[in-house]
PDB file of C-alpha atoms in Angstrom:
ATOM      1  CA  MET A   1      82.423  98.399 162.821  1.00  0.00           C
ATOM      2  CA  LYS A   2      83.481 101.076 165.145  1.00  0.00           C
ATOM      3  CA  PHE A   3      84.874 101.570 168.591  1.00  0.00           C
ATOM      4  CA  LEU A   4      85.201 104.258 170.850  1.00  0.00           C
ATOM      5  CA  ILE A   5      88.334 104.049 173.117  1.00  0.00           C
ATOM      6  CA  VAL A   6      88.370 106.293 176.438  1.00  0.00           C
ATOM      7  CA  GLY A   7      91.624 106.704 178.014  1.00  0.00           C
ATOM      8  CA  LEU A   8      91.144 108.315 181.456  1.00  0.00           C
ATOM      9  CA  GLY A   9      93.557 111.050 182.765  1.00  0.00           C
ATOM     10  CA  ASN A  10      94.087 114.573 183.463  1.00  0.00           C
ATOM     11  CA  ILE A  11      95.035 117.293 181.079  1.00  0.00           C
ATOM     12  CA  GLY A  12      98.272 119.371 182.054  1.00  0.00           C
ATOM     13  CA  ALA A  13     101.785 118.592 182.350  1.00  0.00           C
ATOM     14  CA  GLU A  14     101.882 118.179 185.721  1.00  0.00           C
ATOM     15  CA  TYR A  15      99.868 115.055 185.428  1.00  0.00           C
ATOM     16  CA  ASP A  16     102.070 113.505 182.643  1.00  0.00           C
ATOM     17  CA  ALA A  17     103.692 110.178 183.430  1.00  0.00           C
ATOM     18  CA  THR A  18     101.263 110.415 186.696  1.00  0.00           C
ATOM     19  CA  ARG A  19      99.568 106.734 187.575  1.00  0.00           C
ATOM     20  CA  HIS A  20      96.322 108.617 187.321  1.00  0.00           C
ATOM     21  CA  ASN A  21      96.991 109.239 183.541  1.00  0.00           C
ATOM     22  CA  ILE A  22      97.579 105.522 182.499  1.00  0.00           C
ATOM     23  CA  GLY A  23      94.561 105.652 180.429  1.00  0.00           C
ATOM     24  CA  PHE A  24      96.107 108.827 178.640  1.00  0.00           C
ATOM     25  CA  ASP A  25      99.398 106.705 178.123  1.00  0.00           C
ATOM     26  CA  VAL A  26      97.319 103.619 176.738  1.00  0.00           C
ATOM     27  CA  ALA A  27      95.426 105.534 174.227  1.00  0.00           C
ATOM     28  CA  ASP A  28      98.638 107.477 173.264  1.00  0.00           C
ATOM     29  CA  ALA A  29     100.561 103.694 172.830  1.00  0.00           C
ATOM     30  CA  PHE A  30      97.403 102.459 170.760  1.00  0.00           C
ATOM     31  CA  VAL A  31      97.298 105.741 168.319  1.00  0.00           C
ATOM     32  CA  ILE A  32     101.011 105.553 167.699  1.00  0.00           C
ATOM     33  CA  LYS A  33     101.159 101.961 167.103  1.00  0.00           C
ATOM     34  CA  HIS A  34      98.197 102.509 164.636  1.00  0.00           C
ATOM     35  CA  ASP A  35      99.701 105.414 162.544  1.00  0.00           C
ATOM     36  CA  GLY A  36      97.073 108.205 163.957  1.00  0.00           C
ATOM     37  CA  SER A  37      97.536 111.819 165.695  1.00  0.00           C
ATOM     38  CA  PHE A  38      95.308 113.291 168.245  1.00  0.00           C
ATOM     39  CA  SER A  39      94.048 117.135 167.729  1.00  0.00           C
ATOM     40  CA  LEU A  40      91.880 119.168 170.092  1.00  0.00           C
ATOM     41  CA  ASP A  41      88.180 118.766 169.533  1.00  0.00           C
ATOM     42  CA  ARG A  42      84.894 119.041 171.615  1.00  0.00           C
ATOM     43  CA  HIS A  43      85.661 117.748 175.488  1.00  0.00           C
ATOM     44  CA  ALA A  44      88.569 115.806 174.241  1.00  0.00           C
ATOM     45  CA  PHE A  45      91.996 115.445 172.309  1.00  0.00           C
ATOM     46  CA  VAL A  46      90.675 112.979 169.454  1.00  0.00           C
ATOM     47  CA  ALA A  47      92.270 110.321 167.166  1.00  0.00           C
ATOM     48  CA  GLU A  48      90.632 108.189 164.420  1.00  0.00           C
ATOM     49  CA  CYS A  49      92.425 105.035 163.438  1.00  0.00           C
ATOM     50  CA  LYS A  50      91.892 101.960 161.093  1.00  0.00           C
ATOM     51  CA  TRP A  51      92.910  98.540 162.156  1.00  0.00           C
ATOM     52  CA  LYS A  52      91.562  94.778 160.198  1.00  0.00           C
ATOM     53  CA  GLY A  53      88.618  96.589 158.739  1.00  0.00           C
ATOM     54  CA  LYS A  54      87.203  98.356 162.084  1.00  0.00           C
ATOM     55  CA  THR A  55      87.503 102.010 162.892  1.00  0.00           C
ATOM     56  CA  PHE A  56      88.712 103.311 165.949  1.00  0.00           C
ATOM     57  CA  VAL A  57      87.888 106.463 167.813  1.00  0.00           C
ATOM     58  CA  VAL A  58      90.132 107.278 170.375  1.00  0.00           C
ATOM     59  CA  ILE A  59      89.391 109.799 173.083  1.00  0.00           C
ATOM     60  CA  LYS A  60      91.693 111.565 175.484  1.00  0.00           C
ATOM     61  CA  PRO A  61      88.923 114.366 177.869  1.00  0.00           C
ATOM     62  CA  THR A  62      89.993 117.392 178.346  1.00  0.00           C
ATOM     63  CA  THR A  63      86.821 117.206 181.065  1.00  0.00           C
ATOM     64  CA  TYR A  64      89.322 116.239 183.978  1.00  0.00           C
ATOM     65  CA  MET A  65      88.850 112.868 185.497  1.00  0.00           C
ATOM     66  CA  ASN A  66      85.889 113.939 187.496  1.00  0.00           C
ATOM     67  CA  LEU A  67      83.937 114.843 184.452  1.00  0.00           C
ATOM     68  CA  SER A  68      84.997 112.233 181.872  1.00  0.00           C
ATOM     69  CA  GLY A  69      81.359 110.894 181.146  1.00  0.00           C
ATOM     70  CA  LYS A  70      80.774 114.040 179.552  1.00  0.00           C
ATOM     71  CA  ALA A  71      83.165 113.654 177.177  1.00  0.00           C
ATOM     72  CA  MET A  72      82.383 109.810 176.593  1.00  0.00           C
ATOM     73  CA  LYS A  73      78.763 110.522 176.073  1.00  0.00           C
ATOM     74  CA  TYR A  74      79.124 113.481 173.748  1.00  0.00           C
ATOM     75  CA  TRP A  75      81.528 111.110 171.227  1.00  0.00           C
ATOM     76  CA  MET A  76      79.532 108.050 171.603  1.00  0.00           C
ATOM     77  CA  ASP A  77      76.488 110.511 170.758  1.00  0.00           C
ATOM     78  CA  LYS A  78      78.650 112.287 167.751  1.00  0.00           C
ATOM     79  CA  GLU A  79      80.174 108.676 166.482  1.00  0.00           C
ATOM     80  CA  LYS A  80      76.939 106.461 167.094  1.00  0.00           C
ATOM     81  CA  ILE A  81      78.850 103.796 169.260  1.00  0.00           C
ATOM     82  CA  GLU A  82      76.872 102.054 171.502  1.00  0.00           C
ATOM     83  CA  ALA A  83      78.137 100.920 174.838  1.00  0.00           C
ATOM     84  CA  GLN A  84      79.437  97.615 174.392  1.00  0.00           C
ATOM     85  CA  ASN A  85      81.953  98.930 171.683  1.00  0.00           C
ATOM     86  CA  THR A  86      83.278 101.608 173.852  1.00  0.00           C
ATOM     87  CA  LEU A  87      86.322 100.690 176.228  1.00  0.00           C
ATOM     88  CA  VAL A  88      87.062 102.836 178.877  1.00  0.00           C
ATOM     89  CA  ILE A  89      91.012 102.399 180.241  1.00  0.00           C
ATOM     90  CA  VAL A  90      91.227 103.276 183.944  1.00  0.00           C
ATOM     91  CA  ASP A  91      93.851 103.133 186.599  1.00  0.00           C
ATOM     92  CA  GLU A  92      93.314 100.546 189.437  1.00  0.00           C
ATOM     93  CA  LEU A  93      94.415 100.745 192.950  1.00  0.00           C
ATOM     94  CA  ALA A  94      92.762  97.297 194.110  1.00  0.00           C
ATOM     95  CA  LEU A  95      95.073  95.550 191.577  1.00  0.00           C
ATOM     96  CA  PRO A  96      98.922  94.974 191.616  1.00  0.00           C
ATOM     97  CA  LEU A  97     100.903  96.488 189.623  1.00  0.00           C
ATOM     98  CA  GLY A  98     101.598  94.266 186.628  1.00  0.00           C
ATOM     99  CA  THR A  99      97.845  93.322 186.621  1.00  0.00           C
ATOM    100  CA  LEU A 100      95.510  94.215 184.048  1.00  0.00           C
ATOM    101  CA  ARG A 101      91.564  93.299 183.972  1.00  0.00           C
ATOM    102  CA  MET A 102      88.601  93.663 181.264  1.00  0.00           C
ATOM    103  CA  ARG A 103      85.450  93.584 182.330  1.00  0.00           C
ATOM    104  CA  GLY A 104      82.201  94.157 180.255  1.00  0.00           C
ATOM    105  CA  SER A 105      80.460  95.871 183.100  1.00  0.00           C
ATOM    106  CA  GLY A 106      81.000  96.339 187.105  1.00  0.00           C
ATOM    107  CA  SER A 107      81.349  98.861 189.684  1.00  0.00           C
ATOM    108  CA  ALA A 108      83.205 102.415 189.729  1.00  0.00           C
ATOM    109  CA  ALA A 109      85.093 100.997 193.355  1.00  0.00           C
ATOM    110  CA  GLY A 110      85.475 104.628 194.349  1.00  0.00           C
ATOM    111  CA  HIS A 111      86.960 105.592 190.913  1.00  0.00           C
ATOM    112  CA  ASN A 112      85.586 109.233 190.398  1.00  0.00           C
ATOM    113  CA  GLY A 113      86.071 108.965 186.607  1.00  0.00           C
ATOM    114  CA  LEU A 114      83.809 105.559 186.177  1.00  0.00           C
ATOM    115  CA  LYS A 115      81.284 107.370 188.927  1.00  0.00           C
ATOM    116  CA  ASN A 116      80.813 110.241 186.552  1.00  0.00           C
ATOM    117  CA  ILE A 117      80.475 107.849 183.545  1.00  0.00           C
ATOM    118  CA  GLU A 118      78.281 105.814 185.368  1.00  0.00           C
ATOM    119  CA  GLN A 119      75.981 108.691 186.382  1.00  0.00           C
ATOM    120  CA  VAL A 120      76.037 110.608 183.039  1.00  0.00           C
ATOM    121  CA  LEU A 121      75.495 107.089 180.922  1.00  0.00           C
ATOM    122  CA  GLN A 122      72.848 106.175 184.023  1.00  0.00           C
ATOM    123  CA  SER A 123      74.353 102.641 183.663  1.00  0.00           C
ATOM    124  CA  LYS A 124      77.361 100.473 184.972  1.00  0.00           C
ATOM    125  CA  ASP A 125      77.422  98.476 181.734  1.00  0.00           C
ATOM    126  CA  TYR A 126      79.677  99.340 179.349  1.00  0.00           C
ATOM    127  CA  PRO A 127      83.515  97.811 179.040  1.00  0.00           C
ATOM    128  CA  ARG A 128      86.668  98.802 180.953  1.00  0.00           C
ATOM    129  CA  LEU A 129      90.007  98.088 181.280  1.00  0.00           C
ATOM    130  CA  ARG A 130      91.486  98.134 184.949  1.00  0.00           C
ATOM    131  CA  PHE A 131      95.337  99.105 184.801  1.00  0.00           C
ATOM    132  CA  GLY A 132      96.659  97.919 188.081  1.00  0.00           C
ATOM    133  CA  ILE A 133      98.898 100.747 189.731  1.00  0.00           C
ATOM    134  CA  GLY A 134      99.279  99.313 193.523  1.00  0.00           C
ATOM    135  CA  ASN A 135      98.117 100.445 196.444  1.00  0.00           C
ATOM    136  CA  ASN A 136     102.241 101.152 198.018  1.00  0.00           C
ATOM    137  CA  PHE A 137     100.968 104.150 200.235  1.00  0.00           C
ATOM    138  CA  PRO A 138     100.601 105.341 203.832  1.00  0.00           C
ATOM    139  CA  LYS A 139      97.657 105.788 205.207  1.00  0.00           C
ATOM    140  CA  GLY A 140      96.142 109.221 204.204  1.00  0.00           C
ATOM    141  CA  LYS A 141      98.530 109.404 201.172  1.00  0.00           C
ATOM    142  CA  GLN A 142      96.259 108.027 198.160  1.00  0.00           C
ATOM    143  CA  VAL A 143      95.593 111.479 196.356  1.00  0.00           C
ATOM    144  CA  ASP A 144      99.542 111.604 196.305  1.00  0.00           C
ATOM    145  CA  PHE A 145     100.262 108.090 195.233  1.00  0.00           C
ATOM    146  CA  VAL A 146      97.532 108.260 192.357  1.00  0.00           C
ATOM    147  CA  LEU A 147      98.547 112.078 191.275  1.00  0.00           C
ATOM    148  CA  GLY A 148     102.335 110.703 191.560  1.00  0.00           C
ATOM    149  CA  LYS A 149     104.897 109.617 189.011  1.00  0.00           C
ATOM    150  CA  TRP A 150     105.955 106.325 188.062  1.00  0.00           C
ATOM    151  CA  THR A 151     108.920 105.030 190.063  1.00  0.00           C
ATOM    152  CA  PRO A 152     112.012 103.903 188.128  1.00  0.00           C
ATOM    153  CA  SER A 153     112.028 100.646 189.327  1.00  0.00           C
ATOM    154  CA  GLU A 154     108.141 100.524 188.079  1.00  0.00           C
ATOM    155  CA  MET A 155     108.565 101.534 184.817  1.00  0.00           C
ATOM    156  CA  PRO A 156     109.698  98.513 183.135  1.00  0.00           C
ATOM    157  CA  VAL A 157     106.581  96.917 184.436  1.00  0.00           C
ATOM    158  CA  VAL A 158     104.177  99.867 183.260  1.00  0.00           C
ATOM    159  CA  LYS A 159     105.867  99.927 179.387  1.00  0.00           C
ATOM    160  CA  GLU A 160     105.277  96.222 179.327  1.00  0.00           C
ATOM    161  CA  ASN A 161     101.688  96.362 180.720  1.00  0.00           C
ATOM    162  CA  VAL A 162     100.824  99.184 178.088  1.00  0.00           C
ATOM    163  CA  LEU A 163     102.106  97.503 175.327  1.00  0.00           C
ATOM    164  CA  LYS A 164      99.749  94.446 176.404  1.00  0.00           C
ATOM    165  CA  SER A 165      97.091  96.745 176.943  1.00  0.00           C
ATOM    166  CA  VAL A 166      97.357  97.797 173.249  1.00  0.00           C
ATOM    167  CA  ASP A 167      97.040  93.979 172.433  1.00  0.00           C
ATOM    168  CA  MET A 168      93.711  93.610 174.739  1.00  0.00           C
ATOM    169  CA  ILE A 169      92.311  96.673 172.693  1.00  0.00           C
ATOM    170  CA  GLU A 170      92.794  94.556 169.945  1.00  0.00           C
ATOM    171  CA  SER A 171      91.501  91.536 171.023  1.00  0.00           C
ATOM    172  CA  PHE A 172      88.606  93.476 172.450  1.00  0.00           C
ATOM    173  CA  ALA A 173      87.458  94.832 168.826  1.00  0.00           C
ATOM    174  CA  ALA A 174      88.759  91.605 166.767  1.00  0.00           C
ATOM    175  CA  GLN A 175      87.479  88.935 168.869  1.00  0.00           C
ATOM    176  CA  GLY A 176      85.216  90.025 171.736  1.00  0.00           C
ATOM    177  CA  ILE A 177      85.081  91.165 174.834  1.00  0.00           C
ATOM    178  CA  GLU A 178      84.783  87.258 176.457  1.00  0.00           C
ATOM    179  CA  ARG A 179      87.643  85.812 174.646  1.00  0.00           C
ATOM    180  CA  THR A 180      89.407  88.757 175.414  1.00  0.00           C
ATOM    181  CA  MET A 181      88.953  88.571 179.564  1.00  0.00           C
ATOM    182  CA  ASN A 182      89.438  84.479 179.238  1.00  0.00           C
ATOM    183  CA  PHE A 183      92.920  85.162 177.295  1.00  0.00           C
ATOM    184  CA  PHE A 184      94.345  88.348 179.422  1.00  0.00           C
ATOM    185  CA  ASN A 185      92.754  88.071 182.851  1.00  0.00           C
ATOM    186  CA  LYS A 186      94.954  85.632 184.414  1.00  0.00           C
TER     187      LYS A 186
END
């Protein structure tokens, strides 16, 4: 059984530890836990990990957020992984910090990375894990907030949810999306 884990974010030091790059952070934590390492390959940093008889191809697209679909589709095709065995990890303004939501499909909800994936895949039917980043910003400052660094007071919750996201990825692969949603989407 093979899975494609897609952590969304932007490459470049200026984006490290920003809210928009939480998908990269979760991908990093998963790969570290499973003794993998990333190397630069076509359209992404790629790592392969094995766990409980399952293979995980984990990617961090180098296409920047707005062209994430290009990297995802390339690796789905290359590794022959169906959409239901993919999981996209993405930041979510509509969820409060500390909230994680897994869904089997859904709308892009204004997220440019998800919009591009839907456009490239020609479908909204792919699993995603939305990582709540909150929306604590003044009117007109959404971009600054999303591309901003986590505050020291947010970091404990962020670290806890990164670890919980790794557990959710494992549960998704071992028990399926329905059981994972029932257990974690509280």
